[in-house]
Every structure is written in C-alpha cells, then in structure tokens.
XYZ file of C-alpha atoms in Angstrom:
337
model
C 23.483 -1.601 -86.635
C 23.320 1.090 -89.470
C 22.531 -0.869 -92.605
C 19.945 0.721 -95.702
C 16.884 -0.016 -96.907
C 17.807 -0.398 -100.013
C 15.394 0.973 -102.234
C 13.925 3.443 -99.153
C 15.186 6.581 -101.944
C 13.035 5.757 -104.235
C 10.653 8.166 -105.447
C 7.297 7.295 -104.384
C 6.774 6.206 -100.589
C 6.713 2.483 -100.098
C 3.416 1.355 -98.674
C 0.881 -1.905 -98.231
C -1.272 -1.156 -101.457
C 0.761 -4.304 -103.721
C 0.367 -6.495 -100.712
C -3.488 -5.562 -100.635
C -3.589 -6.082 -104.158
C -1.829 -9.606 -104.448
C -4.008 -10.373 -102.021
C -6.945 -9.038 -102.576
C -9.021 -12.268 -103.503
C -8.312 -14.118 -101.073
C -8.259 -12.014 -98.367
C -12.860 -11.203 -99.243
C -12.502 -15.730 -98.397
C -10.529 -14.453 -95.014
C -12.985 -12.076 -93.931
C -15.539 -13.815 -94.183
C -13.849 -16.642 -92.173
C -13.489 -13.773 -89.565
C -16.888 -12.350 -89.982
C -18.591 -16.023 -89.391
C -16.282 -17.181 -86.623
C -16.703 -14.606 -84.585
C -20.324 -14.468 -84.145
C -22.210 -16.275 -81.076
C -26.120 -16.316 -79.921
C -24.617 -14.035 -76.678
C -25.048 -10.830 -78.855
C -21.524 -8.689 -76.514
C -19.356 -10.998 -78.444
C -19.472 -10.686 -82.128
C -20.126 -6.632 -80.890
C -16.834 -6.335 -78.805
C -15.433 -8.136 -81.501
C -16.706 -6.206 -84.566
C -15.457 -3.109 -82.791
C -11.721 -3.676 -82.930
C -11.217 -6.437 -85.805
C -14.031 -3.678 -87.897
C -11.780 -0.966 -86.664
C -9.496 -0.014 -89.426
C -6.542 -2.313 -88.309
C -4.088 -3.386 -92.084
C -4.694 -7.161 -91.183
C -0.809 -6.755 -92.135
C -0.043 -10.205 -89.602
C -3.013 -12.126 -92.716
C -2.157 -10.900 -95.070
C 1.792 -11.849 -94.355
C 0.674 -15.829 -94.312
C -1.329 -15.256 -97.797
C 1.409 -13.232 -99.032
C 3.549 -15.386 -98.394
C 1.695 -18.183 -99.760
C 1.941 -16.683 -103.390
C 5.349 -16.660 -102.382
C 5.635 -19.909 -102.846
C 2.540 -20.548 -105.436
C 0.519 -22.260 -103.248
C -2.890 -22.498 -104.600
C -4.967 -23.824 -102.206
C -7.451 -22.585 -99.366
C -6.358 -23.759 -96.556
C -5.039 -20.612 -95.664
C -7.750 -18.611 -95.730
C -9.146 -20.799 -91.908
C -5.445 -20.255 -90.851
C -5.040 -16.293 -92.001
C -8.490 -15.891 -89.852
C -6.683 -17.782 -86.478
C -3.799 -15.633 -87.109
C -5.554 -12.544 -86.984
C -7.925 -13.399 -83.702
C -4.744 -14.711 -81.952
C -3.560 -11.141 -83.141
C -7.029 -9.253 -82.036
C -7.221 -11.256 -78.398
C -4.159 -10.022 -77.596
C -4.955 -6.802 -77.961
C -7.802 -6.895 -76.728
C -5.748 -7.472 -73.176
C -2.931 -5.232 -73.455
C -5.918 -2.510 -73.975
C -7.006 -3.855 -70.691
C -3.136 -4.536 -68.671
C -2.311 -1.147 -69.706
C -5.234 0.879 -69.359
C -5.572 2.258 -72.607
C -7.629 4.511 -74.187
C -7.885 4.815 -77.786
C -6.621 2.052 -80.543
C -6.694 3.026 -84.047
C -8.027 6.381 -83.427
C -10.994 4.664 -81.229
C -12.232 4.150 -78.002
C -11.361 0.992 -76.649
C -13.223 -1.449 -75.811
C -12.022 -1.632 -72.563
C -13.469 1.599 -71.842
C -16.735 1.271 -74.256
C -17.919 -2.051 -72.226
C -15.455 -2.788 -69.457
C -12.467 -4.888 -68.590
C -14.299 -8.032 -68.058
C -15.887 -7.949 -70.643
C -12.424 -7.257 -72.702
C -10.904 -10.285 -71.504
C -13.446 -13.334 -72.187
C -14.345 -11.908 -75.041
C -10.220 -12.254 -75.510
C -10.426 -15.016 -74.252
C -13.366 -16.523 -77.063
C -11.241 -15.200 -79.827
C -8.660 -17.094 -78.725
C -11.120 -20.325 -78.593
C -11.547 -19.928 -81.672
C -8.216 -19.537 -83.341
C -7.939 -22.969 -82.187
C -10.749 -24.432 -83.359
C -9.427 -23.183 -86.818
C -5.956 -24.555 -86.635
C -7.522 -28.335 -85.160
C -10.053 -27.496 -88.387
C -6.442 -27.577 -90.367
C -5.607 -31.414 -89.641
C -1.701 -30.139 -89.749
C -0.192 -30.826 -85.735
C 2.918 -28.941 -87.230
C 0.837 -26.082 -87.869
C -0.674 -26.215 -84.646
C 2.466 -26.461 -83.084
C 3.876 -23.999 -84.802
C 0.946 -21.245 -83.985
C 0.075 -22.932 -80.869
C 3.605 -22.193 -79.588
C 3.174 -18.789 -81.065
C 0.178 -17.689 -78.325
C 2.252 -19.098 -75.142
C 5.228 -16.903 -76.234
C 2.580 -13.920 -76.645
C 1.795 -14.691 -73.102
C 5.581 -14.587 -72.018
C 5.896 -11.624 -73.492
C 3.116 -9.906 -72.088
C 4.852 -11.270 -68.477
C 8.001 -10.489 -69.305
C 7.177 -6.549 -69.879
C 4.717 -6.465 -67.104
C 7.433 -7.742 -65.459
C 10.028 -4.997 -67.010
C 7.877 -1.840 -65.901
C 9.041 1.118 -64.518
C 12.456 -0.914 -64.432
C 15.060 1.789 -65.584
C 17.486 -0.539 -65.210
C 15.859 -2.963 -68.014
C 18.434 -3.368 -70.225
C 18.518 -3.717 -74.143
C 19.262 -7.134 -74.139
C 15.474 -7.816 -72.328
C 14.101 -4.851 -74.087
C 14.739 -7.166 -77.402
C 14.019 -10.610 -75.947
C 10.818 -8.864 -74.648
C 9.589 -7.709 -78.227
C 11.056 -10.438 -80.199
C 7.806 -12.660 -77.702
C 5.130 -9.766 -78.137
C 5.096 -9.129 -81.526
C 7.581 -10.851 -83.943
C 6.420 -14.363 -82.698
C 3.390 -13.945 -84.762
C 4.880 -12.384 -87.184
C 7.218 -15.429 -87.498
C 4.569 -18.002 -87.094
C 1.841 -16.623 -89.927
C 4.792 -16.302 -92.635
C 5.964 -20.034 -91.282
C 2.639 -21.648 -91.996
C 2.162 -20.954 -95.115
C 5.407 -22.764 -96.111
C 3.483 -25.415 -94.580
C 0.495 -25.777 -96.170
C 2.311 -25.044 -99.279
C 4.540 -28.338 -98.347
C 7.796 -26.596 -98.426
C 11.128 -27.970 -97.011
C 12.097 -26.744 -93.591
C 15.086 -24.336 -95.082
C 12.564 -22.204 -96.772
C 9.878 -22.480 -93.450
C 13.472 -21.120 -91.387
C 13.792 -18.228 -94.170
C 9.723 -16.880 -93.856
C 10.099 -17.565 -90.273
C 13.476 -15.367 -90.742
C 11.234 -12.765 -92.840
C 8.965 -12.055 -90.068
C 10.938 -12.162 -87.159
C 13.114 -9.674 -87.882
C 9.998 -7.863 -89.632
C 8.275 -8.304 -86.254
C 10.930 -6.678 -84.179
C 11.659 -3.265 -86.853
C 8.043 -2.238 -86.666
C 8.473 -2.483 -82.989
C 11.494 -0.587 -83.230
C 9.371 2.415 -85.250
C 6.587 1.738 -82.565
C 8.092 2.656 -79.814
C 10.012 5.091 -81.265
C 6.857 6.681 -82.664
C 5.237 6.753 -79.170
C 7.413 9.388 -78.540
C 7.430 11.087 -81.511
C 4.265 11.475 -82.680
C -0.271 11.796 -82.653
C -2.597 10.251 -81.316
C -4.011 11.389 -85.045
C -0.781 9.231 -86.517
C -0.384 6.487 -84.771
C -4.230 6.008 -83.406
C -3.345 5.769 -79.324
C -2.387 8.959 -76.964
C 0.803 10.057 -77.748
C 3.530 8.927 -74.670
C 1.214 6.229 -73.572
C 4.694 4.249 -73.049
C 6.219 6.198 -71.202
C 3.174 7.531 -68.447
C 2.910 3.474 -68.173
C 6.544 3.451 -67.384
C 7.344 0.872 -70.238
C 11.551 0.865 -70.560
C 11.289 0.638 -74.821
C 15.109 1.202 -76.207
C 15.118 4.530 -76.892
C 14.346 4.970 -72.921
C 17.339 2.743 -72.704
C 19.371 4.337 -75.399
C 18.799 7.365 -73.572
C 19.473 6.453 -69.609
C 22.951 5.191 -71.144
C 23.808 8.302 -72.180
C 22.334 10.869 -69.823
C 24.609 12.673 -67.385
C 23.277 12.551 -63.229
C 20.367 14.939 -63.851
C 19.376 13.061 -66.989
C 19.248 9.735 -65.174
C 17.757 11.490 -62.037
C 14.730 12.381 -64.682
C 14.532 8.629 -65.995
C 14.288 7.416 -63.062
C 11.154 9.384 -61.805
C 9.097 9.423 -64.512
C 9.414 5.641 -65.495
C 8.389 5.026 -61.445
C 5.510 7.225 -62.511
C 6.448 10.418 -60.385
C 7.313 12.778 -63.479
C 4.444 12.702 -66.121
C 2.816 15.870 -67.201
C 2.429 17.318 -70.697
C 5.912 19.291 -69.568
C 7.821 15.968 -68.770
C 6.999 14.208 -71.818
C 8.321 17.217 -73.927
C 11.626 16.955 -71.781
C 11.923 13.304 -72.117
C 11.329 13.971 -75.144
C 13.815 16.452 -75.737
C 16.415 14.464 -73.557
C 15.533 11.232 -76.600
C 16.052 13.711 -79.317
C 19.887 14.930 -77.812
C 20.890 11.937 -76.890
C 20.752 10.331 -80.717
C 18.159 7.737 -79.069
C 15.314 8.271 -81.042
C 17.673 7.523 -84.361
C 19.362 4.660 -82.880
C 16.315 3.839 -82.531
C 15.381 3.578 -85.837
C 18.870 2.838 -87.422
C 18.260 -0.353 -85.523
C 14.823 -0.805 -87.088
C 16.442 -0.304 -90.648
C 18.613 -2.974 -89.784
C 16.174 -6.017 -88.976
C 14.245 -4.753 -91.846
C 17.468 -5.523 -93.680
C 17.463 -8.810 -92.531
C 14.255 -9.205 -92.929
C 14.408 -9.058 -96.866
C 17.626 -10.619 -96.874
C 15.984 -13.933 -95.051
C 13.703 -13.602 -98.541
C 17.344 -14.069 -101.025
C 16.389 -18.040 -101.755
C 12.831 -16.826 -103.610
C 12.409 -15.797 -106.627
C 11.823 -12.499 -107.980
C 8.410 -11.629 -108.764
C 5.166 -9.249 -107.444
C 5.019 -11.596 -104.647
C 8.356 -11.223 -103.215
C 8.372 -6.925 -104.162
C 5.089 -7.270 -101.690
C 6.521 -8.667 -99.456
C 9.817 -6.514 -99.857
C 7.675 -3.050 -99.797
C 5.682 -4.053 -96.736
C 9.157 -4.656 -94.945
C 10.322 -1.044 -96.465
C 6.793 0.901 -94.999
C 7.052 -0.753 -91.877
C 9.662 1.552 -91.569
C 9.158 4.676 -93.348
C 6.312 4.870 -90.831
C 8.896 6.830 -89.001
C 9.815 9.534 -91.494
C-alpha cells in the first residue's frame, strides 16, 4: 500500500486548473441549470441553497462528469443537466451532514444550519434531492436514473453506517473503507460513469470510469481524514479537529489505536467516547497519530488508491482530458503536502 503517484515529483504543484479550463464552457451551462433549478417561489429555498452552492466549492463532481464526457469525445449537451443533478445530490448531502454533525463551518463560512437552523437545512436538502431527480427524469435514460439513484441510496447508507460507528473505538479498517466507499466514493464513481452512458460507450468503458471515480473518491476522503488532524480552519474550510470532537473513528485513529500502548488506548477510548475533547487533548491525539505513523500511512493508502484511479484510465487515449483527470488525482493527494 505504498504505491506512489508517478508525476507528483514534478516542480509545479498539481491543481484543478487544467480540468477547469477543459470544461469551462460546459460548466457555464451547468451553472445556468443550477441557478435556474434552485429557484422557488419560497424565498428561503434559493437563499439557503445559494449560500452553500455559491460558497466557494470547486464543483469537482460535476467537473468530473464533464471531463469524462470530454475524454470520450461526447459532443452533445445531455451531461449539462446531469452534472447539475450530481451537484444537487452533493449539496443536499452536505446540508444534511452539517445538521447531523452539528458543524459550524463549511468552506470557511458559517454553515446553513447555524444561520437558518436545522429544520430549514434538512428541508432544503430534501428540495435539492427532488430537483436532482427531476433532472434525471428529464434526461430520459433509465440507466442514468438507475446509476444516480443507486448512488443516492448508497450515500445515505454510508452516512447511517458512519453514524452507527460513531464513538465506537472498535470500528475496524474494513468498516471504515466501507463507510467512505459509500458516503464519498459512490458519487465520484457515478459522476464519472454517467458520462459513458450518455456517450453510448460499452460496459468496459463505463466500468473503467466508475473505477477511476471510486478510487479517486476514496483517496480524496483519506486525505480529508488525515487533514482533519494536520490542518486548520483556514486551510480546510472547517473547524480543525471536528472528526476528533465528533467521535468519528477514521483511519488515522484506527491505526494509532491498533499501534498504541495501554495508556494510548485508554486515551483513545476516552476521547472517542467524548470525555477528552479539549484543545490539549486534540494536540495529544495529533502527537500520537504522528508518533505511530498513522497519518503517514493514511496518506500512503491515499496514494495507493490514487494510483488505482490513474491506472483505470489506461484504456483511454492520451490527450488534454486524460491529462486533466490524472492531475485531478494528483491534486487530491497533494492537498496533504
């Protein structure tokens, strides 16, 4: 699990700029759909939805749909509405997540639940889910509908799985990977795969794009979980140590607990159960994660899944689209360095 991303050693830091430039024109069309479909005669809905949708997100998931379509030389416009559907699913899950987690910051701004309350956030999340399904139905493809609706169900399952694992120090790596494979990677996979459906490509290419998105999603979440202990609110756009205080058993904690001595394990049990959540406790936890190599090994696993994502693109011809998709993986990993 120590595979390296081949091009990470280059002088220039990887970024999403090549992908953003590649899909800029398509993204304008997607943003127009998003703006149109988040409207409602109830003013609170576009106000609250717009707070998150216009809140500085990179739109990575819809960009992956657009870039995957470009990889396949698709020249139609069906992917515009479907990319908007993908973004609505993602935004709805964020609104619901922030309520479940009691989060105060998202992308460096106050969360919707802090400004408008939990009830409004949940209901507007429901509205956006409904809008996403309207867009899927308008596309007219049962296969697309099946892929995206299944992803929505899997995301919800992943969130419930995470909730049942919360404050349980006995959560193992297998369950953790199952959780992030559902709550994060499923939408990445679906976002990429639907491009192959609208481009009318064969099952093999569908599966290749699914594998690319899925492995990228896992790598992305692994890096996020490491950064929760190594970063700050300015960098991550959320409160540092949120996972720690929420009692989320992520891979860094699983590894540190497995490698710790008796005192270390006693600390982790108390911390994850909610009895050790001060700033000093967070600093101690971070020290344990570093001394046991848990952060480093979490990032090594992220590089492994990142390489798997890149390898999944092997069947496609070289060009700007493929290069941009590869650099998106490198960007996801490089956020930790």
